[in-house]
Structures are given as C-alpha cells and as structure tokens.
XYZ file of N, CA, C and O in Angstrom:
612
model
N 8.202 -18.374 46.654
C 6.851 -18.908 46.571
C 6.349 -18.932 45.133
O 5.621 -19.885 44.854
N 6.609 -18.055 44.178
C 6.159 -17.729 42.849
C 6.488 -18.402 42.039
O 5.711 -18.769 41.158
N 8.379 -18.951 42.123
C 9.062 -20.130 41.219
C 8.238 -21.426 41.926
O 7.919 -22.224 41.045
N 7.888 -21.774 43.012
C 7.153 -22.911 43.109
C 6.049 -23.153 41.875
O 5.930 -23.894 40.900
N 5.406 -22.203 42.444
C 4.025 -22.045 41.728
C 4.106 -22.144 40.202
O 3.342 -22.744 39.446
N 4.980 -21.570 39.971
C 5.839 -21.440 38.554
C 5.793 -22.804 38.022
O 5.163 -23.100 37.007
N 6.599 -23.781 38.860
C 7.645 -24.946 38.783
C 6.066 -26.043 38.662
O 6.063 -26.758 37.660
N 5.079 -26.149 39.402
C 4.033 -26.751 39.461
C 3.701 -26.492 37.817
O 4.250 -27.234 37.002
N 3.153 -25.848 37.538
C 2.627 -25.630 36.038
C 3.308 -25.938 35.196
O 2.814 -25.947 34.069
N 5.029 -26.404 35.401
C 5.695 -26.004 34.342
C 5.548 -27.677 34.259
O 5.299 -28.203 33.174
N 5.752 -28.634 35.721
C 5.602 -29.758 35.519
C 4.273 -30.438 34.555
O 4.342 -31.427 33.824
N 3.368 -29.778 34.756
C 2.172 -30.446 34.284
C 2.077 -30.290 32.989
O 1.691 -31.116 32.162
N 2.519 -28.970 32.788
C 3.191 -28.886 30.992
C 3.612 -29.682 30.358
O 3.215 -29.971 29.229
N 4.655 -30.285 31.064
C 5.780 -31.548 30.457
C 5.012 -32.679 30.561
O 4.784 -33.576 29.748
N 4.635 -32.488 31.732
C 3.611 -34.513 31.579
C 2.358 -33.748 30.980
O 1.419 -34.061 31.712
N 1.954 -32.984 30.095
C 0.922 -32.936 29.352
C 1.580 -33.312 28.045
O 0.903 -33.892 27.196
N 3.219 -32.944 27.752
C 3.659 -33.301 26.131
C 4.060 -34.637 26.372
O 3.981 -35.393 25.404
N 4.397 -35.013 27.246
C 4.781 -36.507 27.176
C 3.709 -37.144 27.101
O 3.518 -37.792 26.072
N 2.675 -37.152 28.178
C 1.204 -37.864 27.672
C 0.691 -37.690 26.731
O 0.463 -38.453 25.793
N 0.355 -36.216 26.956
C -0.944 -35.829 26.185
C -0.809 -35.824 24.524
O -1.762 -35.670 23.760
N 0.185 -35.968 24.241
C 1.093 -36.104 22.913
C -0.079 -36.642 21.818
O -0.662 -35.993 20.949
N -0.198 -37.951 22.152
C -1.219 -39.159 21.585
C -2.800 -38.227 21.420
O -3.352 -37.705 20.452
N -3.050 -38.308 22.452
C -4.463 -37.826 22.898
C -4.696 -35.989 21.966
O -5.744 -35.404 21.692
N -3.643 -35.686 21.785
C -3.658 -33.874 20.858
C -3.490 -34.189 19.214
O -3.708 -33.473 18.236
N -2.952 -35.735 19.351
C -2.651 -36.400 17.390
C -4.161 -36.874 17.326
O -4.532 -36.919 16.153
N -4.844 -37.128 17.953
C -6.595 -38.008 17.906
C -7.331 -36.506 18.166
O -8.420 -36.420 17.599
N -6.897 -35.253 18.966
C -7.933 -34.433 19.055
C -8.291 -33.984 17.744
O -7.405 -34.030 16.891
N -9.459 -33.545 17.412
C -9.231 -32.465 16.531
C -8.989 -31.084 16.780
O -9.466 -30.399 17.684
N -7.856 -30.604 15.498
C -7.238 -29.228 16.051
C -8.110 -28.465 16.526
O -8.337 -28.549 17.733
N -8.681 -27.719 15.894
C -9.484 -26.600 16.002
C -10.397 -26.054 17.265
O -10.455 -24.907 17.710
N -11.322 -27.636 17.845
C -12.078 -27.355 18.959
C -10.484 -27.483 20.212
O -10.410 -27.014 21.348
N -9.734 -28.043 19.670
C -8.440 -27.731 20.854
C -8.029 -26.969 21.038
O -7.674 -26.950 22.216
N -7.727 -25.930 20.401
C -7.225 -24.471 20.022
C -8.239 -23.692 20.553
O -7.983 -22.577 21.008
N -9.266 -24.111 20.548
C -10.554 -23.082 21.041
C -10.590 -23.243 22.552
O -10.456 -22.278 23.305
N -10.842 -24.932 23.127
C -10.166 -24.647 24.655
C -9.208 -24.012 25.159
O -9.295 -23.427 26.239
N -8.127 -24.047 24.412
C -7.264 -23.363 25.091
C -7.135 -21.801 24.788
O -6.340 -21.068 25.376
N -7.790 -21.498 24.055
C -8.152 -19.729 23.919
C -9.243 -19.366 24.786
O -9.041 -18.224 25.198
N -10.132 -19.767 25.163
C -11.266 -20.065 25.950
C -10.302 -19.725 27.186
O -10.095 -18.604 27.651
N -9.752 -20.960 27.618
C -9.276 -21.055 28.930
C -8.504 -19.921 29.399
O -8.733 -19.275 30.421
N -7.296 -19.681 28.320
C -6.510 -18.488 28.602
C -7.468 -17.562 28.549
O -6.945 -16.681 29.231
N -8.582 -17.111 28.194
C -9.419 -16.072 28.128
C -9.343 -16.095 29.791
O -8.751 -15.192 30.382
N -9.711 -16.724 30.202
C -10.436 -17.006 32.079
C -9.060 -16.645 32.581
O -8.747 -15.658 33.247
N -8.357 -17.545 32.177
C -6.684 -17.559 33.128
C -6.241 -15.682 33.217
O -5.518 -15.115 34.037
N -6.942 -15.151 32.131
C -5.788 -13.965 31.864
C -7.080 -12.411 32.968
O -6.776 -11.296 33.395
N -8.365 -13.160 33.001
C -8.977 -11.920 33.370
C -8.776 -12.084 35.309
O -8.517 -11.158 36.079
N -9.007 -13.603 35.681
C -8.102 -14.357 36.441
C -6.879 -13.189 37.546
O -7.083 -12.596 38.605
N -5.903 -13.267 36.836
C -5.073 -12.682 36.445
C -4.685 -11.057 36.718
O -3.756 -10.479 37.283
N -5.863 -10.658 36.033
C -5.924 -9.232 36.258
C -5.989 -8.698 37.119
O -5.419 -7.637 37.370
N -7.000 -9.557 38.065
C -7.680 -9.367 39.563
C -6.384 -9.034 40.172
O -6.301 -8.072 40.936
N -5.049 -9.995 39.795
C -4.023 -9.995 40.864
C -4.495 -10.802 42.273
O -4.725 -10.278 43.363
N -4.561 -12.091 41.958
C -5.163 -13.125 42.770
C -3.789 -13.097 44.167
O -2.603 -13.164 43.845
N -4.135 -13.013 45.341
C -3.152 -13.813 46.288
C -3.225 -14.874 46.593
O -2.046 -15.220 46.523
N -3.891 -15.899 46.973
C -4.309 -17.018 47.453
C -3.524 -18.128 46.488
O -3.788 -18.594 45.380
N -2.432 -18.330 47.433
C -1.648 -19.046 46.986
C -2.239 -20.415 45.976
O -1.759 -20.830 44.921
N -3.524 -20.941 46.787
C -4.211 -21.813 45.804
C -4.532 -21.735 44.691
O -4.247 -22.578 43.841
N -5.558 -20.122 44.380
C -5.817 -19.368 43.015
C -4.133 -19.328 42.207
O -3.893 -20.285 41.471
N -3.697 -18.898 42.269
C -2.293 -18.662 41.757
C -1.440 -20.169 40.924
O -0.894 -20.252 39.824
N -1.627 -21.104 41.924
C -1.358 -22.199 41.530
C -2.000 -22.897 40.176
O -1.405 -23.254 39.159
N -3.606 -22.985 40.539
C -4.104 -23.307 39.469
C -4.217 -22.631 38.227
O -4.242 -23.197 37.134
N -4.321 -20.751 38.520
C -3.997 -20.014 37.217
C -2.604 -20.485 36.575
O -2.368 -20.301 35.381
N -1.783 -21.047 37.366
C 0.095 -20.951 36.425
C -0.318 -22.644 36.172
O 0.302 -23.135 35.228
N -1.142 -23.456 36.788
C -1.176 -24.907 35.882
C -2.024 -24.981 34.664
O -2.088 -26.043 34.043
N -2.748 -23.819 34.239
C -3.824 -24.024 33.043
C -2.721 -23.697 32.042
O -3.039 -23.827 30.860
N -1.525 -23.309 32.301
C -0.547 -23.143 31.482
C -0.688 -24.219 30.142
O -0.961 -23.840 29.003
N -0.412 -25.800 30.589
C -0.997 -26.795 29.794
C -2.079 -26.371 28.733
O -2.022 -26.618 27.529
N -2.831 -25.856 29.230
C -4.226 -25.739 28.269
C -4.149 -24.535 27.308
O -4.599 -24.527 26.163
N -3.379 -23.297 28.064
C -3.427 -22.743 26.922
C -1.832 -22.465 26.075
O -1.645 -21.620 25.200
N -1.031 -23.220 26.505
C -0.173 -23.037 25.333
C 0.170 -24.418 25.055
O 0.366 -24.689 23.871
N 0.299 -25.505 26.061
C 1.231 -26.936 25.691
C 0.011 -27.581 24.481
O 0.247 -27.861 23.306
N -1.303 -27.695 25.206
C -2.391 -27.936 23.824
C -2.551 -27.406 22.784
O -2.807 -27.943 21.706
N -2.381 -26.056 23.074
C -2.732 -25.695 21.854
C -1.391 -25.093 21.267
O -1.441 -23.942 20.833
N -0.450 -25.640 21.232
C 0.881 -25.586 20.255
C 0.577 -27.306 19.999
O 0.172 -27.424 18.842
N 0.616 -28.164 20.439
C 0.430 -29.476 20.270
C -0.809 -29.709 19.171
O -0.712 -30.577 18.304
N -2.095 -28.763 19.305
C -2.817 -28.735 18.388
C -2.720 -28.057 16.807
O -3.265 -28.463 15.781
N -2.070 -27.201 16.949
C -1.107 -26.305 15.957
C -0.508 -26.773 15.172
O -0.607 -26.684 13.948
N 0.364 -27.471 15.958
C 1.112 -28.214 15.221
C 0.534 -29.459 14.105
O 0.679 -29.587 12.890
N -0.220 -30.334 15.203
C -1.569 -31.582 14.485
C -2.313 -30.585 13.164
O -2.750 -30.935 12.068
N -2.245 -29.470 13.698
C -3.256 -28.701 12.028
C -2.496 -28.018 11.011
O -3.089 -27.625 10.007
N -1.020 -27.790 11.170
C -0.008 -27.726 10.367
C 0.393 -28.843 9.747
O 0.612 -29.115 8.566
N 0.453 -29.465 10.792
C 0.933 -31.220 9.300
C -0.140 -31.544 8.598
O 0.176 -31.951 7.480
N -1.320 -31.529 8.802
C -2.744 -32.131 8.360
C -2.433 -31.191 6.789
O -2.491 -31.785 5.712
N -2.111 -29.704 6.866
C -1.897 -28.663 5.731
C -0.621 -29.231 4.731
O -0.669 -29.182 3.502
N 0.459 -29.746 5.474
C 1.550 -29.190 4.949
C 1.898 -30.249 3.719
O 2.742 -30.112 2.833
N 0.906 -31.433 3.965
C 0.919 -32.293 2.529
C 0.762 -31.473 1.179
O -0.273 -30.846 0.954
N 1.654 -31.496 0.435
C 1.668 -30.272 -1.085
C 1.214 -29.279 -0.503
O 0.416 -28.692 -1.235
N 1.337 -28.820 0.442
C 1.263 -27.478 0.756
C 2.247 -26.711 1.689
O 1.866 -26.196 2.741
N 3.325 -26.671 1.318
C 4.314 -26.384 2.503
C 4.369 -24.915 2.590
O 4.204 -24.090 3.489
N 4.655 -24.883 1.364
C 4.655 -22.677 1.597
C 3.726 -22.184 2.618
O 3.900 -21.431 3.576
N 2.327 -23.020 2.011
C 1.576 -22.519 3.238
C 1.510 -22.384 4.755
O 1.225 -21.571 5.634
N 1.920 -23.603 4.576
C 2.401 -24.006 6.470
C 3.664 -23.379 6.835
O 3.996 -23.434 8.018
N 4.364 -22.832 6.050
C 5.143 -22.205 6.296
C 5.017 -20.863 6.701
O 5.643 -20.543 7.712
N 4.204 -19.838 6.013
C 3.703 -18.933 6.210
C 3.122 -18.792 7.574
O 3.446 -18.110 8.546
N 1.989 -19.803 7.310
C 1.426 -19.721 8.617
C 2.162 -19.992 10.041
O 2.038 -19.457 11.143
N 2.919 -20.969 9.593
C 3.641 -21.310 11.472
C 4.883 -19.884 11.319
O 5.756 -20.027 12.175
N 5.086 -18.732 10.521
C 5.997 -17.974 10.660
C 5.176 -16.385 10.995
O 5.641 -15.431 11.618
N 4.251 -16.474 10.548
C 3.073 -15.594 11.123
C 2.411 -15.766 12.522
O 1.847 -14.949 13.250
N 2.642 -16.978 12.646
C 2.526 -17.478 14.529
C 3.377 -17.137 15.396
O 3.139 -16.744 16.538
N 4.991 -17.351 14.595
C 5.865 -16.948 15.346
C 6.348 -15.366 15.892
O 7.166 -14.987 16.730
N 5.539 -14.766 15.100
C 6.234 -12.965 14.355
C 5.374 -12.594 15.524
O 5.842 -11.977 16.481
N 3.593 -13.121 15.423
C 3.070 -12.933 16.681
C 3.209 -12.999 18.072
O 3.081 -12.226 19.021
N 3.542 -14.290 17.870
C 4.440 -13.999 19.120
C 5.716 -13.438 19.938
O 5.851 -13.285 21.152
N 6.467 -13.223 19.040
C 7.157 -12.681 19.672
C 6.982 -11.488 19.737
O 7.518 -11.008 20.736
N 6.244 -10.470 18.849
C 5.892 -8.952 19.124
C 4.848 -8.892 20.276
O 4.322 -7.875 20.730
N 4.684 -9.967 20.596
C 3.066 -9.736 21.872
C 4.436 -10.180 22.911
O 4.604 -9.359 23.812
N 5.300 -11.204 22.910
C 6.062 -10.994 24.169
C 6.661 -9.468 24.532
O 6.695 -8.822 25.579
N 7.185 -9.164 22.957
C 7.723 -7.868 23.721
C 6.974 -6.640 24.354
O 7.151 -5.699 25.128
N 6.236 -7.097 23.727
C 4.624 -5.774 24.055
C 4.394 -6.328 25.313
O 5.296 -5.665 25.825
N 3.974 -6.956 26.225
C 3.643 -7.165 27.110
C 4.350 -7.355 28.318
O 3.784 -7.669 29.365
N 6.093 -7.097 28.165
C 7.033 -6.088 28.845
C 6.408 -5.249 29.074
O 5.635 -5.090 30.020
N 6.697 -4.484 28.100
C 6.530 -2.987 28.151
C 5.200 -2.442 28.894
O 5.051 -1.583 29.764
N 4.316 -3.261 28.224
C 2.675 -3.299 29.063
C 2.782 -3.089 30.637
O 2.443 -2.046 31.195
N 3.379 -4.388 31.389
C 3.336 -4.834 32.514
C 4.156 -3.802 33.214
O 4.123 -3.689 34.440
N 5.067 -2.868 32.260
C 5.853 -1.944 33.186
C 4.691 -0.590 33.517
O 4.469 0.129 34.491
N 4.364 -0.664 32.706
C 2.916 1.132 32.654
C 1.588 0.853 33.223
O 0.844 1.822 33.376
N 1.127 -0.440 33.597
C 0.055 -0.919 33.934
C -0.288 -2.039 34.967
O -1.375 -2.470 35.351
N 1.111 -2.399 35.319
C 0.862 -4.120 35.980
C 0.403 -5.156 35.345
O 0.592 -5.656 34.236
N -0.565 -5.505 36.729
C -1.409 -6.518 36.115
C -2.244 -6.430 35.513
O -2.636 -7.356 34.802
N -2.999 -4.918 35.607
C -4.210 -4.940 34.556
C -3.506 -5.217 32.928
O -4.036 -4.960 31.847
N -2.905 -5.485 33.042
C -1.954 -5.922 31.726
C -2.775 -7.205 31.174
O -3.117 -7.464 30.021
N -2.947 -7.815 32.199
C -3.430 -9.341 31.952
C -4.991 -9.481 31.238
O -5.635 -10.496 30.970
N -5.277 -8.226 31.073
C -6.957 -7.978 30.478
C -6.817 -7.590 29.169
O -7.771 -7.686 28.397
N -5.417 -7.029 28.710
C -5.342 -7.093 26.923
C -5.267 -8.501 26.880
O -6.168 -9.144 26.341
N -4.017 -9.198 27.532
C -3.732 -10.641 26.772
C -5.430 -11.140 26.870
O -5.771 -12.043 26.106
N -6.551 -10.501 27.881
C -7.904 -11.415 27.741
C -8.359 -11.582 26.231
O -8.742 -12.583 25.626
N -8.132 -9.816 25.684
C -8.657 -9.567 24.449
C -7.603 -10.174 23.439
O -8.210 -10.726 22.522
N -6.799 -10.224 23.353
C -6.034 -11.876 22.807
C -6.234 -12.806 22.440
O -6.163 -13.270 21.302
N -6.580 -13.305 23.577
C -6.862 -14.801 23.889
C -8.555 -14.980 23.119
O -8.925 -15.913 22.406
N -9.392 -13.717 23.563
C -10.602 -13.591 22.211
C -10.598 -13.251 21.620
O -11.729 -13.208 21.136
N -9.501 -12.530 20.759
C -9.570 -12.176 19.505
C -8.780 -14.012 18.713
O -9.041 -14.593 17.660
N -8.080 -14.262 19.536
C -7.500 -15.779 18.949
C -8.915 -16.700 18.749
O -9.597 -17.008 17.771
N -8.959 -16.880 19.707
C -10.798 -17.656 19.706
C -11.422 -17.407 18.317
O -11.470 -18.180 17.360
N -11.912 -16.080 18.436
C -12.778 -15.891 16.873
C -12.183 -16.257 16.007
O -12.618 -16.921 15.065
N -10.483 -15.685 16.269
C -9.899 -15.538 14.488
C -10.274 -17.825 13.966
O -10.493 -18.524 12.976
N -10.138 -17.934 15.170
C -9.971 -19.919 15.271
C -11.324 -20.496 14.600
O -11.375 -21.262 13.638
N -12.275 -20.020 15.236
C -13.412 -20.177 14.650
C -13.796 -20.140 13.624
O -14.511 -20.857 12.924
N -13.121 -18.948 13.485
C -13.654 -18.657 11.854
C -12.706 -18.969 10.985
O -12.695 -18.249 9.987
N -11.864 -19.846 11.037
C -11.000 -20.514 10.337
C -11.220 -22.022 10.384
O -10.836 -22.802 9.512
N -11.994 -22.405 11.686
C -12.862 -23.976 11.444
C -13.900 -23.732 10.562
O -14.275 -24.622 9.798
N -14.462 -22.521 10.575
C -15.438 -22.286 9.638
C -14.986 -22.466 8.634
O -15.285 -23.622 8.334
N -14.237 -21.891 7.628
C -13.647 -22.071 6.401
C -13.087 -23.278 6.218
O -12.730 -23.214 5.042
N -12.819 -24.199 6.568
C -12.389 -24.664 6.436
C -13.216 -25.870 6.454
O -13.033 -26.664 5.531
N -14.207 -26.184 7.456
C -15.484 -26.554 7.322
C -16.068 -26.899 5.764
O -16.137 -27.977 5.174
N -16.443 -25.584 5.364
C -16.374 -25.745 4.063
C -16.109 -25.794 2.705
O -16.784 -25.972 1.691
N -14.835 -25.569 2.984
C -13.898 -25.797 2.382
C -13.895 -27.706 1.946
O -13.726 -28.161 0.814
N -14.109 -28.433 3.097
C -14.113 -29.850 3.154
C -15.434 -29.940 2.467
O -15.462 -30.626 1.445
N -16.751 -29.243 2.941
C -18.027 -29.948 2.065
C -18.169 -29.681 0.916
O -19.118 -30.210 0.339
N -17.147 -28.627 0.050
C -17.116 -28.370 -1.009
C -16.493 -29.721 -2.108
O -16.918 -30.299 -3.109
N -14.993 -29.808 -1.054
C -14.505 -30.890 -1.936
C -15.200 -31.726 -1.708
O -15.132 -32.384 -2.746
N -16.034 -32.351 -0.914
C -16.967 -33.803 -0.948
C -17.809 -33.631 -2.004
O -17.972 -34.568 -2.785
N -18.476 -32.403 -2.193
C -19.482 -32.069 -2.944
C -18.743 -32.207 -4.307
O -19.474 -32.763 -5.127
N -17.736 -31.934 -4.717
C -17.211 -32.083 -5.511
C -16.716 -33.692 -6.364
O -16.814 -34.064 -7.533
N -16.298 -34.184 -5.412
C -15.741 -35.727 -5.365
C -17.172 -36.754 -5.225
O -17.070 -37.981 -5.223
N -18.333 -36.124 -5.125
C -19.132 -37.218 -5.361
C -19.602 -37.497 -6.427
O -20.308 -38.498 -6.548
C-alpha cells in the first residue's frame, strides 16, 4: 500500500519536471523556494501526526513535487541567473546544498530509528529554518539589485 502511495507522488514529480520545467524557468526563484519550504513545513508536521487515511498519506507523498521537484527546479533557475562570471560562487553554493543534504539524510536515519515519526517535526524546523534562511537571501539580494540600479542610473 505505501510503494503505491509512494509511486503516486513519484509520478507527479516527473510530470512536474517534464511540464513544469518551462513554468519554474518564468517563476521567480525565490518566492518558489519559499512555497516549497512553506509546503514541506505542513507536509512534515502532517507527518508527524502519523496520518492513516490512506487519502491523507497520498496527498502528503504527492506535495513531494512542491517541496523538492520545485524547488530544486527553482535552485537551479537561481544558480544559473548567479553563475554568469560567477562560477566559484555557484559552485560553493550548489556544494553547500549538497553537504546539506546529505548530512540531514543521514541524520534523519538515525532520527527515525530513536523517535519515529515524531522525527518528521525536526525536518518541520528545517523546512523553517530553510524558509527564513530564503527570505533573507531574497532580501539581500533585493537590494543588492536596487543598489546596482541606483548605481547605473
């Protein structure tokens, strides 16, 4: 029943990169990255509850899309936007994404073995600590842009 449920989300994933492809190159990054930290915020407290209802379950494993296929799709759209004469940087950064992640996969083994599901209420604080850190990096960056206008006029 679980690989179904699994298999549902995983589809909508894929027809979110095959579609949604276009539609994540026109989003702008940042408020995309924020839905999908947002969302995984919900998905993960969600989660915690340890939902049965095969319906709940379903739709928690299809927001999958939202919080990783978008917002790696958005990630990515705000890494190339950087990586013009700036590659070190984007480099850094998409390798500091990666380091993260993979120490939060392994952590959250280990988590899920000492705690279960209440496991799913750190990844909440995650998913909002990602949010802010996002924010406040549209922030900077924000003005970062009205500076150079201010500059260039």
């Amino acid at each position: 029943q679980l690989g179904i449920r699994w298999s549902v989300g995983i589809l909508i994933e894929m027809a979110f990169f095959l579609w949604g492809t276009r539609a994540a190159r026109l989003a702008a990054p940042i408020p995309m990255i924020l839905i999908g930290a947002a969302c995984g915020a919900v998905r993960w407290i969600l989660m915690g509850f340890e939902p049965t209802s095969p319906l709940i379950i379903t739709l928690l494993q299809s927001s999958h899309f939202l919080t990783y296929a978008a917002v790696h799709l958005a990630t990515m759209n705000w890494l190339a936007r950087y990586s013009i004469g700036r590659t070190r940087r984007s480099g850094w950064i998409a390798t500091a994404i990666s380091i993260a992640m993979a120490l939060t996969t392994i952590l959250s083994g280990t988590l899920f073995e000492h705690v279960g599901g209440r496991g799913f209420f750190v990844m909440t604080l995650l998913s909002l600590a990602g949010f802010a850190f996002i924010a406040w990096a549209g922030r900077i960056e924000r003005a970062e842009e009205a500076r150079i206008a201010a500059a260039t006029a």
